[in-house]
Coordinates of N, CA and C in Angstrom, one line a residue:
M1 N 6.7 -6.5 9.7 CA 6.1 -5.3 9.6 C 5.0 -4.7 10.2
D2 N 5.0 -4.0 10.4 CA 3.8 -3.5 11.5 C 2.6 -2.6 11.0
Y3 N 1.3 -2.8 11.2 CA -0.1 -2.0 10.7 C 0.6 -0.7 10.5
R4 N 1.7 0.1 11.8 CA 1.4 1.4 12.0 C 2.9 2.3 10.7
E5 N 3.4 1.1 10.2 CA 5.3 1.5 9.9 C 4.4 1.3 8.0
L6 N 2.8 0.4 7.3 CA 2.9 0.2 6.3 C 1.7 1.3 6.8
R7 N 0.8 1.7 7.0 CA 0.1 2.9 6.6 C 1.0 4.4 6.7
R8 N 1.9 4.1 7.1 CA 2.5 5.6 7.1 C 3.8 5.4 5.7
A9 N 4.2 4.2 5.2 CA 4.4 4.1 4.0 C 3.6 4.8 2.9
V10 N 2.7 4.1 2.9 CA 1.5 4.0 1.9 C 0.9 5.9 2.6
T11 N 0.7 6.3 3.1 CA 0.3 7.8 3.3 C 1.3 8.7 2.9
T12 N 3.0 8.5 3.3 CA 4.0 9.6 3.4 C 5.0 9.7 1.9
K13 N 5.5 7.7 1.6 CA 6.2 8.0 0.5 C 5.1 7.7 -0.3
G14 N 4.5 6.6 -0.7 CA 3.4 6.4 -1.9 C 2.2 7.8 -1.8
Q15 N 2.4 9.0 -0.6 CA 1.6 10.3 -1.2 C -0.6 9.5 -1.6
A16 N 0.0 8.4 -0.9 CA -2.0 8.0 -1.1 C -3.2 8.7 -0.3
E17 N -4.1 9.0 -0.4 CA -5.1 9.4 0.4 C -5.7 9.0 0.8
E18 N -6.0 8.9 2.2 CA -7.1 7.9 3.1 C -8.5 8.5 3.2
D19 N -9.3 7.0 3.4 CA -10.2 7.4 3.7 C -11.2 7.0 4.5
R20 N -11.2 7.0 5.4 CA -11.7 6.6 6.8 C -13.0 6.4 7.6
A21 N -13.9 6.8 5.6 CA -15.4 7.1 6.8 C -15.8 5.7 6.2
R22 N -15.3 4.9 6.0 CA -15.7 3.0 6.2 C -15.8 2.1 6.8
D23 N -16.0 0.8 6.6 CA -15.3 0.0 8.1 C -14.3 0.0 8.2
H24 N -13.3 0.2 6.8 CA -11.9 0.3 6.9 C -11.4 1.3 6.5
T25 N -10.2 1.4 6.4 CA -9.5 2.5 6.3 C -9.0 2.3 4.5
F26 N -9.1 3.2 4.0 CA -8.9 2.7 2.5 C -7.6 3.9 1.8
Y27 N -7.1 4.0 1.1 CA -6.1 4.1 0.4 C -5.4 4.5 -1.2
F28 N -5.4 5.5 -1.3 CA -6.2 5.9 -2.9 C -5.7 6.4 -3.3
I29 N -4.3 5.7 -4.8 CA -3.3 6.8 -5.3 C -3.7 7.0 -6.7
E30 N -3.1 8.5 -7.3 CA -3.7 8.8 -8.3 C -2.1 8.6 -9.5
V31 N -3.0 7.7 -10.6 CA -1.3 7.3 -11.4 C -1.9 7.7 -12.6
D32 N -1.3 8.1 -13.1 CA -1.9 9.1 -14.6 C -3.0 9.4 -14.6
G33 N -3.2 10.5 -13.4 CA -4.5 11.3 -14.0 C -5.8 10.8 -13.2
K34 N -5.8 9.8 -12.8 CA -6.7 8.5 -12.4 C -6.7 8.3 -11.2
S35 N -7.6 8.3 -10.5 CA -7.6 7.9 -8.8 C -7.6 6.5 -8.7
Y36 N -6.8 5.3 -8.2 CA -7.3 3.2 -7.9 C -6.9 3.5 -6.4
R37 N -8.4 2.5 -6.3 CA -7.5 2.3 -4.0 C -6.1 1.1 -4.7
A38 N -5.8 1.7 -3.7 CA -4.2 0.9 -3.3 C -4.1 0.0 -2.7
T39 N -5.3 -0.2 -1.5 CA -4.9 -1.4 -0.2 C -6.4 -1.0 0.3
K40 N -7.1 -1.2 1.5 CA -7.2 -1.0 2.6 C -6.7 -1.7 3.9
I41 N -7.5 -1.2 5.4 CA -6.4 -1.5 6.3 C -8.0 -2.2 7.4
S42 N -8.4 -2.5 8.0 CA -9.0 -2.5 8.9 C -8.7 -1.5 10.0
H43 N -10.0 -0.6 10.7 CA -9.7 0.4 11.8 C -8.9 -0.6 13.1
S44 N -9.5 -1.3 13.1 CA -9.2 -2.0 14.3 C -7.3 -3.1 14.4
S45 N -7.3 -2.9 13.2 CA -5.5 -3.5 12.9 C -4.5 -2.7 13.9
R46 N -3.4 -4.0 14.2 CA -2.6 -3.7 15.4 C -1.8 -4.2 14.7
G47 N -0.3 -4.5 15.7 CA 0.4 -4.8 15.0 C 1.5 -5.3 14.6
Q48 N 1.8 -6.8 14.1 CA 1.9 -7.4 13.3 C 1.5 -7.8 11.9
I49 N 1.4 -7.9 10.9 CA 0.7 -8.2 9.8 C 1.2 -9.0 9.7
D50 N 0.3 -9.8 9.3 CA 0.1 -11.7 9.1 C 1.3 -11.7 7.9
P51 N 2.0 -12.8 7.8 CA 2.3 -12.8 6.0 C 1.9 -13.3 5.2
G52 N 0.2 -14.0 5.3 CA -0.8 -13.6 4.2 C -1.4 -13.1 3.6
L53 N -1.7 -11.6 5.2 CA -2.1 -10.6 5.1 C -1.2 -10.1 3.5
L54 N -0.3 -9.9 4.1 CA 0.9 -8.7 3.9 C 0.8 -9.1 2.6
A55 N 0.7 -10.7 2.3 CA 1.0 -11.3 0.8 C -0.6 -10.4 -0.4
T56 N -2.1 -10.7 0.2 CA -2.8 -9.8 -0.6 C -2.8 -8.4 -0.4
M57 N -1.9 -7.8 0.8 CA -2.2 -6.3 0.0 C -1.6 -6.2 -0.5
A58 N -0.1 -6.4 -0.6 CA 0.6 -6.6 -1.8 C 0.5 -6.7 -3.0
R59 N -0.4 -6.9 -3.1 CA -1.0 -8.3 -4.8 C -1.7 -6.6 -4.8
Q60 N -2.6 -6.3 -4.0 CA -3.5 -5.3 -4.3 C -3.2 -3.9 -4.6
M61 N -2.0 -4.0 -4.1 CA -0.7 -2.9 -4.8 C 0.4 -2.9 -5.6
R62 N -0.2 -4.0 -6.3 CA 0.3 -4.7 -7.7 C 1.8 -4.7 -7.4
L63 N 2.0 -5.3 -6.1 CA 3.9 -5.6 -5.4 C 4.1 -6.9 -5.0
T64 N 5.0 -7.5 -5.2 CA 4.8 -9.2 -4.5 C 5.3 -8.9 -3.3
S65 N 5.4 -9.5 -2.0 CA 5.8 -9.0 -1.0 C 7.1 -8.3 -0.7
R66 N 7.7 -9.3 -1.3 CA 9.2 -8.1 -1.1 C 9.8 -7.2 -1.5
Q67 N 8.6 -6.9 -2.4 CA 8.7 -5.0 -3.2 C 7.9 -4.3 -2.3
L68 N 6.6 -5.0 -1.9 CA 6.3 -4.2 -0.2 C 7.2 -3.6 0.6
R69 N 8.0 -4.8 0.8 CA 8.5 -4.3 2.4 C 9.7 -3.5 1.8
E70 N 10.7 -3.7 0.6 CA 11.2 -2.8 0.1 C 10.6 -1.9 0.3
F71 N 9.7 -1.4 -0.1 CA 8.4 -0.4 -0.2 C 8.7 0.6 1.1
V72 N 8.3 0.1 2.2 CA 8.3 0.6 3.5 C 9.4 0.8 4.0
A73 N 10.8 0.2 3.9 CA 12.0 0.3 4.2 C 12.7 1.0 3.5
C74 N 12.0 1.8 2.6 CA 12.8 3.0 1.3 C 13.4 2.5 0.7
R75 N 13.7 1.6 0.5 CA 14.3 0.7 -0.9 C 13.5 0.7 -2.5
L76 N 12.3 0.7 -2.1 CA 12.0 1.0 -3.6 C 11.3 2.2 -2.6
R77 N 10.8 3.1 -4.0 CA 10.8 4.3 -4.2 C 9.2 4.8 -5.2
R78 N 8.1 5.8 -4.1 CA 7.2 6.1 -5.4 C 7.3 5.6 -6.6
D79 N 8.4 6.4 -7.3 CA 8.1 6.3 -8.9 C 8.4 4.8 -9.5
G80 N 9.0 4.0 -8.7 CA 9.2 2.7 -8.5 C 8.1 1.8 -9.0
W81 N 7.3 2.2 -7.9 CA 6.2 1.9 -7.4 C 4.9 1.6 -8.7
L82 N 5.1 2.8 -8.9 CA 4.5 3.6 -9.9 C 4.5 3.1 -11.3
D83 N 6.0 2.5 -11.6 CA 6.3 2.0 -12.5 C 5.8 0.5 -13.0
I84 N 6.2 -0.1 -11.6 CA 5.2 -2.0 -11.2 C 3.5 -1.8 -11.7
W85 N 2.6 -0.5 -10.8 CA 1.4 -0.9 -10.4 C 1.2 -0.2 -12.3
R86 N 2.3 1.0 -13.6 CA 1.1 0.7 -15.0 C 2.4 -0.6 -15.3
A87 N 3.1 -1.1 -15.0 CA 3.1 -2.0 -16.4 C 2.3 -2.8 -15.9
G88 N 1.8 -3.7 -15.2 CA 0.6 -4.4 -15.1 C 0.7 -5.4 -13.7
G89 N 1.5 -4.5 -13.0 CA 2.0 -5.8 -11.5 C 3.2 -6.2 -11.0
H90 N 3.2 -8.4 -10.5 CA 4.4 -8.3 -10.3 C 5.5 -8.9 -11.7
D91 N 6.2 -8.1 -11.6 CA 8.2 -8.9 -12.2 C 7.9 -10.4 -12.7

């Protein structure tokens, strides 16, 4: 998976707000009326995401790496992600 795919999925499918004002781009989601930081990506990140970093970003989003790949590939929708988020994370 590459950074462009992940950015697109988080902002469009995940409906995350993007904050580019810092050293990284931060992505915030609203869950039950509260704002949470879902993940962050360095401004200079390009190309494929290293598997270790992908796992870290998945944990930040309260997903497994597999679930994050499913989310980007449209096999896990936003409501499914939020259900996992509310449940406290990984299955």
